[in-house]
XYZ file of C-alpha atoms in Angstrom:
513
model
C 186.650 72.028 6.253
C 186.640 69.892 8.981
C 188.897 66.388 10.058
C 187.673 63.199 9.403
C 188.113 62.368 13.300
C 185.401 65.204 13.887
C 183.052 64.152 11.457
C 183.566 61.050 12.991
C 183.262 61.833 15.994
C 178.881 62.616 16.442
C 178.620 59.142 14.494
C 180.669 57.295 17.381
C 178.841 58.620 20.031
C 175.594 58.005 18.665
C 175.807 54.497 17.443
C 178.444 52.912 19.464
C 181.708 51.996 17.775
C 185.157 52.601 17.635
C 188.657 52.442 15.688
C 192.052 50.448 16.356
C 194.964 49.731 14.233
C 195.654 46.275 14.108
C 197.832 44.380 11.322
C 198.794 48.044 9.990
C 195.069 48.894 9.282
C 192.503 50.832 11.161
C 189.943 48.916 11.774
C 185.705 49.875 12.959
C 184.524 47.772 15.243
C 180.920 47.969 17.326
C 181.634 48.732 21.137
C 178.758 45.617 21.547
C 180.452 43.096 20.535
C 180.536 39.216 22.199
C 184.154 38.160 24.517
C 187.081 37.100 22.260
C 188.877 35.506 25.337
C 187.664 34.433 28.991
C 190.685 35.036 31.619
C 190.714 33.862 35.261
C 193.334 35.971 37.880
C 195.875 33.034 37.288
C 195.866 33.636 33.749
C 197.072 37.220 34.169
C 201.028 37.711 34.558
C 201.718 38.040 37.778
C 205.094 40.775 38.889
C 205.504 39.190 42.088
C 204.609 36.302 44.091
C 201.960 33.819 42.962
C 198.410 34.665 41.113
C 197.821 37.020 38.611
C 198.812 40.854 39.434
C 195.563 43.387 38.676
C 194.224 46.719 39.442
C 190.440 47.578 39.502
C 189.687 51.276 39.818
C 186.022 52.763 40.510
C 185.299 56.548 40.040
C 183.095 58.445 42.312
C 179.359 58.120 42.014
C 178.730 61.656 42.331
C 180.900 62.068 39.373
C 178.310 60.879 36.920
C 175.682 62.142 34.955
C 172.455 62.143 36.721
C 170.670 63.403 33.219
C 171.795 63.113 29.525
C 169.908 65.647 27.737
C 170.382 64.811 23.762
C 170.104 67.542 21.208
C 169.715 66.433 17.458
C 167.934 67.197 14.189
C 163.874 65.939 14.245
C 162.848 65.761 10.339
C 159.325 65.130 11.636
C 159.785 68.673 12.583
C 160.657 70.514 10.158
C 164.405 69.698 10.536
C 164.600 71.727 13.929
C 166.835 71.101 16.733
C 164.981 69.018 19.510
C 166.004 67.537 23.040
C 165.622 64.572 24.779
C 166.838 63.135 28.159
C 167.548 60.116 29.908
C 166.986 60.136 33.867
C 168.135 57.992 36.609
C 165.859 57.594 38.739
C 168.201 56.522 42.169
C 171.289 57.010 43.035
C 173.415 59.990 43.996
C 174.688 62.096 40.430
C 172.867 64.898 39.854
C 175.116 66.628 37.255
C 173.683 66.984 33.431
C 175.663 65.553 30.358
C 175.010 67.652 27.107
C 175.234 66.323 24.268
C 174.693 67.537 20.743
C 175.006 66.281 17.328
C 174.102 67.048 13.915
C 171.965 64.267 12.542
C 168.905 63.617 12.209
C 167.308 61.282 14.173
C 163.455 59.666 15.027
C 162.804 60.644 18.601
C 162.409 57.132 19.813
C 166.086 56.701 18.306
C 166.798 59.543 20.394
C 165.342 58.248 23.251
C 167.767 55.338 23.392
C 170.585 56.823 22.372
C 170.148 59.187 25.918
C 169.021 56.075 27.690
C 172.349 54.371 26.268
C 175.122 57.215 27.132
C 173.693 57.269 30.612
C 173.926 53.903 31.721
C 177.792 53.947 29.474
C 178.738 56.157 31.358
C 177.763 54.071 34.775
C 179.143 50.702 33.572
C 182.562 52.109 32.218
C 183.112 54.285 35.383
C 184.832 51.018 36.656
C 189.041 50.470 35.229
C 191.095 47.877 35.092
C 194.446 47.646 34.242
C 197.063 43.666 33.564
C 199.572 42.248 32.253
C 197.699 39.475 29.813
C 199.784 36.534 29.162
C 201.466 36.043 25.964
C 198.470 33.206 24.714
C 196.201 36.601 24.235
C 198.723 37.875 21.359
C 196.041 37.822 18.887
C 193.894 40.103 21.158
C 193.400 44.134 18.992
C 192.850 47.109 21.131
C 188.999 47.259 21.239
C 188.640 43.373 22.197
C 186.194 42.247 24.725
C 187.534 40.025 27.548
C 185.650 38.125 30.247
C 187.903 38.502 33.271
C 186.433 36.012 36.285
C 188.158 37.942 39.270
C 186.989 37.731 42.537
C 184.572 34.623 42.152
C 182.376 36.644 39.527
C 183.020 36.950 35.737
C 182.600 40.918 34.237
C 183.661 42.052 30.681
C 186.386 44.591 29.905
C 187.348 46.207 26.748
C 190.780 46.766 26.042
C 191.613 50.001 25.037
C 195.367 50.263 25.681
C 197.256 46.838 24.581
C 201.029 46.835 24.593
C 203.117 44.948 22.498
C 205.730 43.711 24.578
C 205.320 39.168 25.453
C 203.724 40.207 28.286
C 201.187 41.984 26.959
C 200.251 45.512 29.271
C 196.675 46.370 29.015
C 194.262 48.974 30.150
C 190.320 48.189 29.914
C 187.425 49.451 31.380
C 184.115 47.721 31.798
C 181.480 47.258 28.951
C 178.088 45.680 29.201
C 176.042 44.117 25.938
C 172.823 45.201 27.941
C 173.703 49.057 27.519
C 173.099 48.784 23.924
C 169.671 46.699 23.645
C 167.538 50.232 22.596
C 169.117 49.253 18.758
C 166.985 46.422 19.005
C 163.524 48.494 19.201
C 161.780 50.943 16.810
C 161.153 54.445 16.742
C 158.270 55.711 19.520
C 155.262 56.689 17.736
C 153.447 60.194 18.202
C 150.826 61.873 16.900
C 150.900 64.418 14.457
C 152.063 67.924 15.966
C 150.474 71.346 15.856
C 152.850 73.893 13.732
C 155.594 75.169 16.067
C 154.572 79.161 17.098
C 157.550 81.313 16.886
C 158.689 82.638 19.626
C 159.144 81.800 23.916
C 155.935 79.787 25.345
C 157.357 80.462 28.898
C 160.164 82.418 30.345
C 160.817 83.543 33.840
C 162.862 85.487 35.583
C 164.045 84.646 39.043
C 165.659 86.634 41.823
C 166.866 83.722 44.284
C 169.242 82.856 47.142
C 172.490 81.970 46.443
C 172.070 77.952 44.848
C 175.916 77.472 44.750
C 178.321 79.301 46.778
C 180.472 80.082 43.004
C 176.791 82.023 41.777
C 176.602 85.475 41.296
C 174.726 86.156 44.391
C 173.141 89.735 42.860
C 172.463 88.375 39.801
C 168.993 86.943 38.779
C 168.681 83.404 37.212
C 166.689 83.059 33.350
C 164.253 79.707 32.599
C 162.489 79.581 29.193
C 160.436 76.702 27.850
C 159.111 75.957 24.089
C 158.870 73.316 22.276
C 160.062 72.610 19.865
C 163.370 73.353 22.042
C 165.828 76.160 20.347
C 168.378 78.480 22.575
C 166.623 81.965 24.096
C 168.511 85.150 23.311
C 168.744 87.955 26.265
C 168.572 91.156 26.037
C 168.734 94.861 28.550
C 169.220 98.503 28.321
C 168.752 100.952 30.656
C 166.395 103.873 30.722
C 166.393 105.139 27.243
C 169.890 102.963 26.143
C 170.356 100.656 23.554
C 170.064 97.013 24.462
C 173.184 94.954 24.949
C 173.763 91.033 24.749
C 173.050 89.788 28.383
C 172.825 85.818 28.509
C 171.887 82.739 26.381
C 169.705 80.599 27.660
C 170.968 77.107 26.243
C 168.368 74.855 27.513
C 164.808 74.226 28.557
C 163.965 74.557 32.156
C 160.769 73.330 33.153
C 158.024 75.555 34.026
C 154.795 75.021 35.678
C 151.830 76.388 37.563
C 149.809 75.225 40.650
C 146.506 73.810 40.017
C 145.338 74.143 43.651
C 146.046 76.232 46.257
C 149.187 75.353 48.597
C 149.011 76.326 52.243
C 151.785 76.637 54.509
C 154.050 73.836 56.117
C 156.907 73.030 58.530
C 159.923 74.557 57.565
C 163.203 72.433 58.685
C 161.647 69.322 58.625
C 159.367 67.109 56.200
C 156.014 68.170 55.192
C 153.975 65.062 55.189
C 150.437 67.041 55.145
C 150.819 69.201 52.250
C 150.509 68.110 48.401
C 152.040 70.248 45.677
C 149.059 70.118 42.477
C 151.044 70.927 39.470
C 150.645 71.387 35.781
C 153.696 71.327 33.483
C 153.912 70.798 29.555
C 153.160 67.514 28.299
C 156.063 65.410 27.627
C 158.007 67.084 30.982
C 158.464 64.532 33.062
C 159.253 64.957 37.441
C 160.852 61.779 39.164
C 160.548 60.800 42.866
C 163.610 60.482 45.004
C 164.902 58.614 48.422
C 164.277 61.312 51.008
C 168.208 61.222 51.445
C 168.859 62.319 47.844
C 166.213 64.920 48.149
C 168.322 66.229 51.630
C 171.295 66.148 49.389
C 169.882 68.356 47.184
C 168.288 66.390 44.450
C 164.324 67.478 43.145
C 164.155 71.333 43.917
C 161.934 73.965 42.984
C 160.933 77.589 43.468
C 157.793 78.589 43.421
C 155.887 82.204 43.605
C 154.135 83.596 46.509
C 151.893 86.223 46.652
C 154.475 88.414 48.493
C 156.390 88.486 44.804
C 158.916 86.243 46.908
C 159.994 83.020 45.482
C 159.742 80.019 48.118
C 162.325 77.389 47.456
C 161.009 73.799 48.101
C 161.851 70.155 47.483
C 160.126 66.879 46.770
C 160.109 63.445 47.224
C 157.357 61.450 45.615
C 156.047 62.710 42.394
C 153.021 60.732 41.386
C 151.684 61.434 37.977
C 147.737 62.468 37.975
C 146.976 62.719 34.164
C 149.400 63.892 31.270
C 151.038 67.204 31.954
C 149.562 66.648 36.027
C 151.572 66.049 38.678
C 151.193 65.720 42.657
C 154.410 66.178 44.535
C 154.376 65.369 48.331
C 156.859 64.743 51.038
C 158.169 68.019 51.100
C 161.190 70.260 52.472
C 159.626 73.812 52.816
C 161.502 77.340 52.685
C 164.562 76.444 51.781
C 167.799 78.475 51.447
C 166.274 80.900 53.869
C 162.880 81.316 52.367
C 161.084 80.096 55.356
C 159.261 83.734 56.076
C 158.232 83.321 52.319
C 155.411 80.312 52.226
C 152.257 81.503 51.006
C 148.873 81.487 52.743
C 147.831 80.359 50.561
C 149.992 80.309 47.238
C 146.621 80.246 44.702
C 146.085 78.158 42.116
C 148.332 80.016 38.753
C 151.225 80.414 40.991
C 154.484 80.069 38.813
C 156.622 76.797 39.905
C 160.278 76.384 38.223
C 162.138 73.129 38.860
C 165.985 74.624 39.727
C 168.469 72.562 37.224
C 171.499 73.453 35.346
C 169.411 74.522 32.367
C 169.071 78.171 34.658
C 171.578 80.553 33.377
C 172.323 83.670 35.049
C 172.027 87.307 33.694
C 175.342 88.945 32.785
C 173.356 92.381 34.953
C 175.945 94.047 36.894
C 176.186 94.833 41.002
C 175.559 98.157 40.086
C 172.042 97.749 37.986
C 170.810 96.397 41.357
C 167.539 97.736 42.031
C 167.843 99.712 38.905
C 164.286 99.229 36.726
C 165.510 98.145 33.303
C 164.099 96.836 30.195
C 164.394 93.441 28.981
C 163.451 91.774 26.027
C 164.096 87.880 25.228
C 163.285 85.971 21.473
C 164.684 82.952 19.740
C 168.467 83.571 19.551
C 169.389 84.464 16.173
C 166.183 86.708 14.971
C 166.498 90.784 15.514
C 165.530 91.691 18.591
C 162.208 93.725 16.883
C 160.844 90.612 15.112
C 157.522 90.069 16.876
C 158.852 86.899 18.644
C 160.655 88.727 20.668
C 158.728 89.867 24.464
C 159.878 92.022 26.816
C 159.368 93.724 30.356
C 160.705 96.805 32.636
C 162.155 95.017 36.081
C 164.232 95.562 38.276
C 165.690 93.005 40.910
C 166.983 93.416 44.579
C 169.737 90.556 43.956
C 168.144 88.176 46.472
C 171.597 86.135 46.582
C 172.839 88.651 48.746
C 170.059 88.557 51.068
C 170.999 87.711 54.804
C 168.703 84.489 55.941
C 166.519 85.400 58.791
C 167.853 84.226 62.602
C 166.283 81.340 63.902
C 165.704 79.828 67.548
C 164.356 82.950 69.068
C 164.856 82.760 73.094
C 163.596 85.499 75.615
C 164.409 85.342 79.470
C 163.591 87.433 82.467
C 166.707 88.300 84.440
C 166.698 89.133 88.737
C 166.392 92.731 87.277
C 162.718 92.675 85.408
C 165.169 92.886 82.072
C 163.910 90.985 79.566
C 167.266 89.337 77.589
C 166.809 87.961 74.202
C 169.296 85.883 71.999
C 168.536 84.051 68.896
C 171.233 82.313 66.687
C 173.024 83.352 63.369
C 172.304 81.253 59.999
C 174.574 81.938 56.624
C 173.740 81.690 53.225
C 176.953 80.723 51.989
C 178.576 77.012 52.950
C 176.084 76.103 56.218
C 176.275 72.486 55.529
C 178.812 71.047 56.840
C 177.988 69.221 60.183
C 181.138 69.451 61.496
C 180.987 73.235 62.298
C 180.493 74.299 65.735
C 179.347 77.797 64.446
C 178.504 78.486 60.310
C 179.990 80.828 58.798
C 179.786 84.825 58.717
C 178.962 85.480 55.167
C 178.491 89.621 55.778
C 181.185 91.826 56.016
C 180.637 92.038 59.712
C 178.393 90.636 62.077
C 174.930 93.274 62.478
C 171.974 92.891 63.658
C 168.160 95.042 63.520
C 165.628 94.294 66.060
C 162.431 95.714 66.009
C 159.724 95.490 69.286
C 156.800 95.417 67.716
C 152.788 96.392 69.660
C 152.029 92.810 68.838
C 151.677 89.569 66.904
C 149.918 91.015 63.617
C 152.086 91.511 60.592
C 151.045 95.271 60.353
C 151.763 95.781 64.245
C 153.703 99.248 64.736
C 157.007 99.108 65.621
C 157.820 100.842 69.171
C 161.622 100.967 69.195
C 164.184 99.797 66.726
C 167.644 98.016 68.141
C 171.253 98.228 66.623
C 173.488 95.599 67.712
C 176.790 93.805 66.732
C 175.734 89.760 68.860
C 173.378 87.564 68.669
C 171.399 89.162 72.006
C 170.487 92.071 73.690
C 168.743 93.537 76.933
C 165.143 94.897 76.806
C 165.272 96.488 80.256
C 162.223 97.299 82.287
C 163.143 100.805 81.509
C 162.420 99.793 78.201
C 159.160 98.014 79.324
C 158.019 100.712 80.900
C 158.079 103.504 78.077
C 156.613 100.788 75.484
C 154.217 99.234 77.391
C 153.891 101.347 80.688
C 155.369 98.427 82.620
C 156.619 94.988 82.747
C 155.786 92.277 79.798
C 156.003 88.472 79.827
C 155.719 88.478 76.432
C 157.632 90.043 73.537
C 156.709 90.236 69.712
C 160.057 91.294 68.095
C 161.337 91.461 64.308
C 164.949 90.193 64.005
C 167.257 90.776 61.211
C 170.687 90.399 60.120
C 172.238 93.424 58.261
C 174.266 92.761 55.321
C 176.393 95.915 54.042
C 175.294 95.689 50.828
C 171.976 94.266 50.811
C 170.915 96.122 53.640
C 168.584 94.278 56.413
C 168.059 90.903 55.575
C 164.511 88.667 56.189
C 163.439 88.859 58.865
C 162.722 86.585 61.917
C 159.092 87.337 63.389
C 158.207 85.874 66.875
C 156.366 86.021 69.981
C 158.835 84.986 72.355
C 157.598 84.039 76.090
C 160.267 85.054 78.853
């Protein structure tokens, strides 16, 4: 048994209306609905002074949903659950509104209903709150106003209205055009292959940290199939029974490369280099300003042939042929996955695009590096139905990885020492501009060097440092016994040392003193 308000309640989200009392009688009313009264500031009651007294409020872009994803009931699919979303495709919101309700609906329906709670939520971001004057007595609680306020007339609907003369009312701002998608039909589609039971894609991904409140030893889950319903996780270890570990909720989308991606500039924008992607049909990838994408928007991780995942970002996303993409105007090896770029990353090469819909195992600190066994299937089926895959892995919790030193700077002192610095990066809150030095996000500050015989990545190492700063002195003593005298150059191996991670990437140079 369930309250009329909540059965209510997926109806008035869905098509737009709401209730009021008014005469001693509750009364449903469309939110679209044309102005009962048009207002100027004079009109409005003022407390003080001369004019009419009001307050317009405004909440924070960033506050918004950048996505509405929709779940509902598809009968042209054998009454399954499916999902849609609604996109902006500027601004700054990048958060995702969920939504679910149990109806059935066409898809283009759907569609507009998404389209429709986005942009609702942008218009009525914007308050207002009056005293109207006691000719608007006739005015209900879910009455649209035209208020002409600062040379330019907007529409509010009331939804506080006192009773008192002067009439105290809260509104916030509606907009007929948010509602126009009633006025179209349903999008067609062609007929659809029978659903196959089970997970079309699912990855698992051991990444840096992508919020500083993750689990930073904890690997994230995507899964994609269509039609959509929620993934079921699953692990033991060695010989155990397997145990509940996460949910996966919603579809993440997962593609691979279609041509081979060579390596770029890291810390700056890749205007050479073209990511060639193939995703399902239907997925759609938006282009962004280049300052939304350096504020985080459009990110990906993709897989190089090391088994490390490079973590990238986009800009323009041009669309080749259904289900083909070309993304360009990148940001290479982000969050410290700079030593990770592929040369190339071939054509196959797993790409997931890094949203909310990523949930993170419930795997423990101490199951790190532990090979377990992990099975995934639709949530809801027996975890030995033949839906169900699984895999033996085991994951070095990547979150906890120290980023690799940058800026690499070798001198030669009076001496014939050789003194080398570099500078400290941190995985966990870097951004801010305002620091003069970022963060130590290890227990203490530790650092490995390694002098290497040369440039090649299999080059032996001759002597291994231990040191607590940022620098250190390669004396000619030094020079000597490595190289049987003094060097002008220096191929070295830097890394920071985490506790519990160990040594982190590293930074590889050739440094010239």
């Amino acid at each position: 048994m369930q309250t009329p308000r909540v059965s209510l309640d997926p109806l008035r989200a869905c098509f737009f209306f709401d209730a009021a009392e008014s005469a001693g009688r509750l009364v449903f009313a469309p939110l679209a609905r044309a102005p009962a009264a048009t207002l100027t500031a004079g009109d409005l009651v003022a407390r003080g002074g001369t004019g009419g007294d009001y307050r317009r409020t405004r909440g924070e872009e960033t506050a918004l949903p950048g996505v509405v994803a929709l779940t509902y009931i598809d009968p042209q699919r054998g009454y399954q659950s499916a999902s849609v979303e609604a996109r902006r495709v500027n601004g700054r919101a990048n958060a995702v509104q969920r939504v679910s309700v149990p109806l059935c609906l066409d898809e283009g329906a759907a569609r507009g209903i998404a389209r429709a709670l986005l942009y609702q939520g942008v218009v009525e971001r914007e308050q207002l709150g009056a005293t109207l004057p006691p000719s608007c007595l006739a005015l209900d609680a879910g009455d649209v106003v035209t208020l002409s306020l600062a040379g330019g007339g907007t529409d509010y609907r009331l939804t506080r209205l006192g009773l008192e003369l002067g009439r105290p009312a809260s509104a916030i701002r509606t907009d007929l055009a948010v509602y126009a998608y009633r006025d179209g039909t349903a999008t067609p589609r062609p007929a659809e292959p029978p659903p196959t039971v089970g997970v079309a894609l699912f990855r698992f991904l051991d990444l840096p940290l992508l919020r500083s409140d993750a689990v930073p030893h904890a690997p994230y889950l995507a899964a994609y199939t269509a039609p959509w319903s929620p993934v079921a996780v699953l692990r033991a270890t060695a010989g155990g029974a397997f145990e509940d570990d996460a949910t996966v909720g919603a579809r993440s989308i997962i593609g691979r490369l279609t041509a081979d991606l060579y390596p770029g500039p890291c810390g700056r924008w890749d205007r050479v280099n073209s990511v060639y992607l193939e995703v399902p049909r239907g997925v759609e990838l938006a282009s962004a300003p280049e300052v939304d994408v350096l504020n985080g928007a459009n990110v990906a991780a993709l897989l190089t042939p090391s088994g490390e995942w490079e973590v990238l970002q986009w800009a323009q996303a041009t669309l080749l042929a259904p289900g083909r993409y070309r993304l360009a105007t990148l940001l290479r090896g982000q969050l410290g996955t700079d030593f990770a770029l592929g040369s190339p990353t071939p054509i196959g090469a797993p790409f997931v695009v890094l949203t909310d819909a990523l949930v993170q195992s419930g795997m423990p600190l101490s199951a790190r590096t532990v090979p377990l066994a992990w099975r995934w299937g639709p949530l809801g089926r027996p975890q030995d139905d033949p839906s169900f895959a699984g895999a033996t892995l085991a994951f070095r919790g990547v979150g906890l990885r120290p980023y690799p030193p940058a800026q690499g700077r070798l001198v030669r002192a009076a001496s014939g020492d050789l003194v080398l610095s570099w500078v400290r990066r941190t995985r966990i809150d870097g951004d801010p501009w305002e620091q003069l030095e970022v963060p130590l996000a290890e227990e203490v500050e530790a650092y490995s060097l390694d002098v290497l015989a040369g440039p090649g990545a299999g080059a032996a190492v001759l002597r291994t440092f231990e040191v607590g700063t940022p620098a250190l002195t390669y004396t000619a003593a030094h020079q000597a016994a490595d190289f049987g005298g003094p060097v002008t150059s220096l191929s070295v191996a830097i890394h920071q040392v985490s506790a519990t991670y160990g040594r982190g990437a590293a930074l590889r140079a050739t440094l010239y003193a």
